[in-house]
Tab-separated table of C-alpha atoms in Angstrom:
chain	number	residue	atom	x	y	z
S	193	UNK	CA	-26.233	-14.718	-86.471
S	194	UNK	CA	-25.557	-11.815	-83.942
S	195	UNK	CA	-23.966	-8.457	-85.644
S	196	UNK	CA	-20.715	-8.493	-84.031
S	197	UNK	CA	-19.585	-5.048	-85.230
S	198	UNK	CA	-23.091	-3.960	-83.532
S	199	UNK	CA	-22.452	-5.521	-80.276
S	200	UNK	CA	-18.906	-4.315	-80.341
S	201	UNK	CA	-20.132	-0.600	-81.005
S	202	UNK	CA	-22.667	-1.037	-77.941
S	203	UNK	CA	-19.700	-2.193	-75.717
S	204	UNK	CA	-17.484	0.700	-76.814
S	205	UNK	CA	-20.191	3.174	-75.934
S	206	UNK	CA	-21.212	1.548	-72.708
S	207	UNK	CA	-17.436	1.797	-71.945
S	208	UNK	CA	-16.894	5.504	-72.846
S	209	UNK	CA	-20.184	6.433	-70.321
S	210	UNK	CA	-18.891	4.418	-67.716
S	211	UNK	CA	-15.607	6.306	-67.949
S	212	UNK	CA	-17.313	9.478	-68.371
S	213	UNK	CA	-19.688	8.710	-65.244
S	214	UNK	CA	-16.585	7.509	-63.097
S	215	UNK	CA	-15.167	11.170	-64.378
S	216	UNK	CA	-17.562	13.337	-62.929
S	217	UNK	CA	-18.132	11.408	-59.762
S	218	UNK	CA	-14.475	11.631	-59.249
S	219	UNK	CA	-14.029	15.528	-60.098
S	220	UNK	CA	-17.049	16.190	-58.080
S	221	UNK	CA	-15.341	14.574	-55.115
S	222	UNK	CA	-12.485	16.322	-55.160
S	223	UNK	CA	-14.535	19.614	-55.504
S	224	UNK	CA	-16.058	19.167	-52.564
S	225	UNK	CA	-12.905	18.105	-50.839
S	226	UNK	CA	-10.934	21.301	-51.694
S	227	UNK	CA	-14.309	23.234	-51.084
S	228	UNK	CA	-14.339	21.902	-47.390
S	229	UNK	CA	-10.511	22.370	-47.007
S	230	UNK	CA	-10.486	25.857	-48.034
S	231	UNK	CA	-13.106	26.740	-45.522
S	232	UNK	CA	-11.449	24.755	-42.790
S	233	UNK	CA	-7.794	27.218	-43.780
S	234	UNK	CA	-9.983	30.143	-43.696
S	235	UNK	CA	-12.045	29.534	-40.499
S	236	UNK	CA	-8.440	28.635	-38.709
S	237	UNK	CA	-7.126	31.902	-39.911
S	238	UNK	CA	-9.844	33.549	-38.452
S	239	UNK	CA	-9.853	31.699	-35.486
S	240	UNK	CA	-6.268	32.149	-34.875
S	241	UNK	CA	-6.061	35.607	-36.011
S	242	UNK	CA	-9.284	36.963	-33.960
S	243	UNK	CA	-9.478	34.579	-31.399
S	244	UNK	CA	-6.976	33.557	-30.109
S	245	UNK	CA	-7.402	32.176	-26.712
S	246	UNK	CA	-10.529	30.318	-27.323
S	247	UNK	CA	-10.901	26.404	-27.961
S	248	UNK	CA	-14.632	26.671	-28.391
S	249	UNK	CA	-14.844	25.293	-31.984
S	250	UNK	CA	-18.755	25.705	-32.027
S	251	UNK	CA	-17.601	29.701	-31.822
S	252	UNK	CA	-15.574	28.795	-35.191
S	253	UNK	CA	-17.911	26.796	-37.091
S	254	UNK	CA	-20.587	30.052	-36.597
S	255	UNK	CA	-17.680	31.787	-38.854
S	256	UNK	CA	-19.168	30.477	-41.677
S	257	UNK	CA	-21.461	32.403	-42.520
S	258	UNK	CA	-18.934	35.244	-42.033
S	259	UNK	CA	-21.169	36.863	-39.386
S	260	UNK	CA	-22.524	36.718	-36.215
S	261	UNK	CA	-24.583	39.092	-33.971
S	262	UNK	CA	-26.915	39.336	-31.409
S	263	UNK	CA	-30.404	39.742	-31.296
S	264	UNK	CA	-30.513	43.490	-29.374
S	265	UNK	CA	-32.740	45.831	-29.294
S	266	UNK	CA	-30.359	49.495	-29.491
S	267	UNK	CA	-31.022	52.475	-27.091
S	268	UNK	CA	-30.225	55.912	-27.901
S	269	UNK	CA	-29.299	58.818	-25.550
S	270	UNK	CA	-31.045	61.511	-26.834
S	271	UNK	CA	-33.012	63.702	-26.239
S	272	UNK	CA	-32.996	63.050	-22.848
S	273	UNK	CA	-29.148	62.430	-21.799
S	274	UNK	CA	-26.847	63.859	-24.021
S	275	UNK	CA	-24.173	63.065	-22.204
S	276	UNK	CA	-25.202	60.383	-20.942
S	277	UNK	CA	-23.600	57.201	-22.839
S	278	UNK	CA	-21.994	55.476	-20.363
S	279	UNK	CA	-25.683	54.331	-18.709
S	280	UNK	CA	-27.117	54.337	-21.832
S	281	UNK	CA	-24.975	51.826	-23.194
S	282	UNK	CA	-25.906	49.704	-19.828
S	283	UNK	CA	-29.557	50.267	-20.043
S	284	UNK	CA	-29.264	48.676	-23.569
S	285	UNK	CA	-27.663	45.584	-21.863
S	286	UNK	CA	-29.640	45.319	-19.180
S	287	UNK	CA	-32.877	44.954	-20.908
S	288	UNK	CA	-31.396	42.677	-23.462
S	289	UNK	CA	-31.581	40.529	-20.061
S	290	UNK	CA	-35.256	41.338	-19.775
S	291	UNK	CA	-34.621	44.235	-17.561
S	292	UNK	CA	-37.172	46.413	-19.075
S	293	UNK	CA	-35.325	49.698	-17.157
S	294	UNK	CA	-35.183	52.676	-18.647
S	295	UNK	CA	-32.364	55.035	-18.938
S	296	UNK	CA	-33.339	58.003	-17.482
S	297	UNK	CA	-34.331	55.975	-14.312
S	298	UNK	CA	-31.112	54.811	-14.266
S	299	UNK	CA	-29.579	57.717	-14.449
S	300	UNK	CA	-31.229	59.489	-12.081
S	301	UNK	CA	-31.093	56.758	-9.241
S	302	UNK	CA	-28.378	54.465	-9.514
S	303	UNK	CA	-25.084	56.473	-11.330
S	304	UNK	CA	-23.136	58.472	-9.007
S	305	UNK	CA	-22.616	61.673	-10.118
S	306	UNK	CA	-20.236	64.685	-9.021
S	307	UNK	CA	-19.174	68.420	-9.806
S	308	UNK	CA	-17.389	69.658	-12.518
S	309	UNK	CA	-13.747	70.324	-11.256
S	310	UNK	CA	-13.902	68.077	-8.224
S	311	UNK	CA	-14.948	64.772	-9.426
S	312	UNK	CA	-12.622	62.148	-11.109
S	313	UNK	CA	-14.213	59.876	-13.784
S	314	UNK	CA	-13.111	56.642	-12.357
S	315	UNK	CA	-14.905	57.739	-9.402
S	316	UNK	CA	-18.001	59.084	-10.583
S	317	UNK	CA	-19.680	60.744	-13.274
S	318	UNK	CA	-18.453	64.270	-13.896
S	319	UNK	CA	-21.713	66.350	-13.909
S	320	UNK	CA	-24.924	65.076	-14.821
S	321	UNK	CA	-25.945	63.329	-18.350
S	322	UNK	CA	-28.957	65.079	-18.494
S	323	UNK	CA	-26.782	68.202	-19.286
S	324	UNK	CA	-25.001	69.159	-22.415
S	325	UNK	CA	-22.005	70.863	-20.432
S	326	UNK	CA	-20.875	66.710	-18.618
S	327	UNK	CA	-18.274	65.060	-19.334
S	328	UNK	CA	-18.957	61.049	-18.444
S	329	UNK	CA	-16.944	58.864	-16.329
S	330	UNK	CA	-15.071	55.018	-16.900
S	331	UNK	CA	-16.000	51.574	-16.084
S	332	UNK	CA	-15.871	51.561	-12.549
S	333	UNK	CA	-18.684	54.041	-11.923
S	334	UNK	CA	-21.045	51.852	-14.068
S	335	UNK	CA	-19.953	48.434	-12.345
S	336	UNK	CA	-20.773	50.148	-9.288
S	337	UNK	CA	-24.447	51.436	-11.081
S	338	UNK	CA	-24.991	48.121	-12.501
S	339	UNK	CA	-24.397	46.251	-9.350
S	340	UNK	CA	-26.743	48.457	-7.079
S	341	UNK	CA	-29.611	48.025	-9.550
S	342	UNK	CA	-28.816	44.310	-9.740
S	343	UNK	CA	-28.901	43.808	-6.064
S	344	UNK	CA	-32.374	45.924	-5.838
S	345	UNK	CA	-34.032	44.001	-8.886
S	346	UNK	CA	-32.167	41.237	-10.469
S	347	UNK	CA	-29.582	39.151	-7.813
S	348	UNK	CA	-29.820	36.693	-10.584
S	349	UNK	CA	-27.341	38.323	-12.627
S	350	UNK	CA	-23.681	39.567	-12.142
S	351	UNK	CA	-21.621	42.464	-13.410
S	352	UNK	CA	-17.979	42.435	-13.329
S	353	UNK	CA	-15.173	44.885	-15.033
S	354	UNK	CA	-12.913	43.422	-17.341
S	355	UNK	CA	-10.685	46.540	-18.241
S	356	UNK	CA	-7.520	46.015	-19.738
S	357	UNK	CA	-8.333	42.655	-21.845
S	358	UNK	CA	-7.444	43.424	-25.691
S	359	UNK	CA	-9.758	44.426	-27.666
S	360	UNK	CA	-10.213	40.816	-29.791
S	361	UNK	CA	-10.927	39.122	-26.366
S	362	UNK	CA	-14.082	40.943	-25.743
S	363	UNK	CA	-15.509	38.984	-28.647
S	364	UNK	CA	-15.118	35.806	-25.981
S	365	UNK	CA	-18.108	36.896	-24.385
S	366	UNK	CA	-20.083	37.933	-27.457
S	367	UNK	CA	-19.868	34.828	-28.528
S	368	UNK	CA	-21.209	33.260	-25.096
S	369	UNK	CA	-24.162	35.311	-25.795
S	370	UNK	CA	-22.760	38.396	-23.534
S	371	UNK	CA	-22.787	41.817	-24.953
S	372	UNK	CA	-19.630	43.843	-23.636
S	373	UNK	CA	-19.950	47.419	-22.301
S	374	UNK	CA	-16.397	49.130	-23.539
S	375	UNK	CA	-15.124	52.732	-24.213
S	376	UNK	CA	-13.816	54.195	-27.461
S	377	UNK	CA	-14.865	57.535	-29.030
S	378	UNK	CA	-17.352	59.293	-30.859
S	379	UNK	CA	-17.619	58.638	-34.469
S	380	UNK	CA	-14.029	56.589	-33.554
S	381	UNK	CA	-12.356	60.619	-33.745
S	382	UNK	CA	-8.789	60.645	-32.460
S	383	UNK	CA	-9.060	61.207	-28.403
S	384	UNK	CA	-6.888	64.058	-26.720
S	385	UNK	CA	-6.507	65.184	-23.585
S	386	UNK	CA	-9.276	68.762	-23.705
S	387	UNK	CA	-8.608	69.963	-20.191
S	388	UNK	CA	-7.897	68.644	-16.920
S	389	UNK	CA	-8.892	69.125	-13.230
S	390	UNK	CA	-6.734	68.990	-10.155
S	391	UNK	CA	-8.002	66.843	-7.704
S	392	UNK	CA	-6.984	65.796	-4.213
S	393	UNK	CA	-3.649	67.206	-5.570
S	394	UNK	CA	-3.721	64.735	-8.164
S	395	UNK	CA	-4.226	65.697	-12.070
S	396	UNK	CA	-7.259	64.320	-13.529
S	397	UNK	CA	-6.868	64.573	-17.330
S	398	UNK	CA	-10.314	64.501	-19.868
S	399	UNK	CA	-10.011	62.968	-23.235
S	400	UNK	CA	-12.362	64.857	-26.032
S	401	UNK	CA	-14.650	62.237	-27.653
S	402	UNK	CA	-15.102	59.952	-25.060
S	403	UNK	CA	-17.592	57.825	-25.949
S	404	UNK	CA	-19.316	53.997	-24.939
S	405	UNK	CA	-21.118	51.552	-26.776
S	406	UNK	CA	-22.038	48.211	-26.488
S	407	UNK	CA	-20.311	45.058	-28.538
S	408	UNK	CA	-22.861	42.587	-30.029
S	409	UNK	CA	-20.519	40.843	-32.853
S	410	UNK	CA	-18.475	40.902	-35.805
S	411	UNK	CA	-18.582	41.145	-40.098
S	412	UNK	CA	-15.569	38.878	-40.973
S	413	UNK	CA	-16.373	39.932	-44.371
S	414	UNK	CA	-16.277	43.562	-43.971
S	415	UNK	CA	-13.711	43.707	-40.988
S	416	UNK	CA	-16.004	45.171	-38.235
S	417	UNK	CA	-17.139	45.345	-34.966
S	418	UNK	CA	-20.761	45.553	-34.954
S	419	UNK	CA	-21.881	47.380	-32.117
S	420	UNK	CA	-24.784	48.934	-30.555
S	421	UNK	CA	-24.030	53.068	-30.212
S	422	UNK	CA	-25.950	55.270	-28.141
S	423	UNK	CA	-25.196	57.967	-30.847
S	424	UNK	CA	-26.455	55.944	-33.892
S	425	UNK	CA	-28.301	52.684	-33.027
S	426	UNK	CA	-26.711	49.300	-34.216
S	427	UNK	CA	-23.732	50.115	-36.950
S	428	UNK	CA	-20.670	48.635	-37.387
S	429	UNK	CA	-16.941	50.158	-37.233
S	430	UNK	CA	-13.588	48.708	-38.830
S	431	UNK	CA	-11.629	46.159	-36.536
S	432	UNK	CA	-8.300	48.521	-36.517
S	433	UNK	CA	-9.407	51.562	-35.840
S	434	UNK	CA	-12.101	50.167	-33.082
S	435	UNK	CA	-9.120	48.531	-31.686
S	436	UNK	CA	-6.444	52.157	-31.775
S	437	UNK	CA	-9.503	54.033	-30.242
S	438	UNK	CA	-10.147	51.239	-27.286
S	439	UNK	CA	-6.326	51.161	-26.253
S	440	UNK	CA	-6.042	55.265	-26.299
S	441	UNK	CA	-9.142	55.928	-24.088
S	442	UNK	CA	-7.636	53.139	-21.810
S	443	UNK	CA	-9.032	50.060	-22.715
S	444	UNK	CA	-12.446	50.280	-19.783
S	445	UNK	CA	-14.903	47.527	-20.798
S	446	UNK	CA	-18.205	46.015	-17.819
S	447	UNK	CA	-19.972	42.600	-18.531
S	448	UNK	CA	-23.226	42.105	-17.064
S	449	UNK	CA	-24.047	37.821	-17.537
């Protein structure tokens, strides 16, 4: 005869590991679930709160990681043009492009340049970057550098200015794979206005610090721009103050796609 206390002791146990089983696979489940809903809040905050106008989700889903940058190779302006940012910073872009131009070349041949006194920065560059007494000059002047050399060596690309976009929109065209030329200051210092020049009867004021770099991504986890600086190489600066600094020196910014 069959030990029925036996059997009913097996059954009991094979009960309790069933129920244990269905347990885990359950609490599991729902891990995952709030797992994947947690990261779907957080990359819609981000989404919403840095990027606004875009409805590329493939842009989002790259947020995972909390990072994104690209690939460049950063240029620095000394020795040679210590003053000379503004072409550094579009050197640096065009040979992420394959360009292979160098900044002094540049420089020399393709940014207009004017006297101290009777030059305006949105017209030209005020002196010459191979000097330490310069000043620089705005987006216009290296649209208008960018395009010549384009037209002499590389029709298949374009260079437009897109001054005035906020700051968090510039990130758009990161994210496309295009690195933004834009303005801010050295070392993000506060910007006033250091002298002035009257020109054509027209004041022409200069803001100390004036400074370009190149945009190449973000740290969501650290809040920063990462950028490429002609002063330091590839570093990274906090989102608000990048931001401040971009809107006081007038918010210049040149894409070259």
């Amino acid at each position: 005869m069959r030990n029925l206390t036996k059997d009913t002791g097996f059954i009991v146990s094979l009960f309790t590991i069933s129920v244990l089983i269905i347990s885990i696979i359950f609490s599991c489940a729902m891990s995952i679930s709030n797992k994947v809903e947690a990261k779907d809040i957080s990359e819609n905050i981000l989404y919403n709160l840095y990027d606004k106008s875009n409805t590329d989700k493939t842009y989002v889903s790259a947020q995972e990681y909390g990072y994104f940058k690209l690939d460049m190779l950063p240029i620095l302006q000394y020795p040679e043009l210590p003053t000379g940012c503004e072409i550094t910073a579009l050197t640096t872009v065009l040979n992420y492009y394959n360009c292979n131009v160098d900044k002094s070349y540049l420089a020399e041949y393709y940014l207009e340049q004017g006297n101290v006194g009777q030059t305006n920065p949105l017209d030209a560059f005020v002196g010459s970057p191979f000097s330490d007494e310069a000043y620089g000059c705005y987006s216009d002047v290296i649209v208008n550098a960018a395009q010549s050399y384009i037209n002499d060596y590389r029709t298949d690309l374009k260079v437009e200015n897109i001054s005035e976009l906020d700051f968090p929109q510039l990130l758009n065209y990161v994210k496309k794979g295009q690195p933004v030329i834009f303005w801010t200051t050295m070392n993000l210092k506060k910007p006033y206005e250091s002298t002035s020049w009257l020109i054509d009867g027209e004041k022409v004021p200069w803001y100390a610090y004036e400074h370009c770099m190149v945009l190449i991504g973000f740290d969501y986890d650290t809040d920063c721009y990462i950028v490429s600086d002609p002063l330091k190489g590839i570093t990274e600066y906090k989102r608000e103050l990048m931001e401040n600094r971009y809107n006081q020196i007038g918010k210049h910014a040149v894409l070259v796609y």
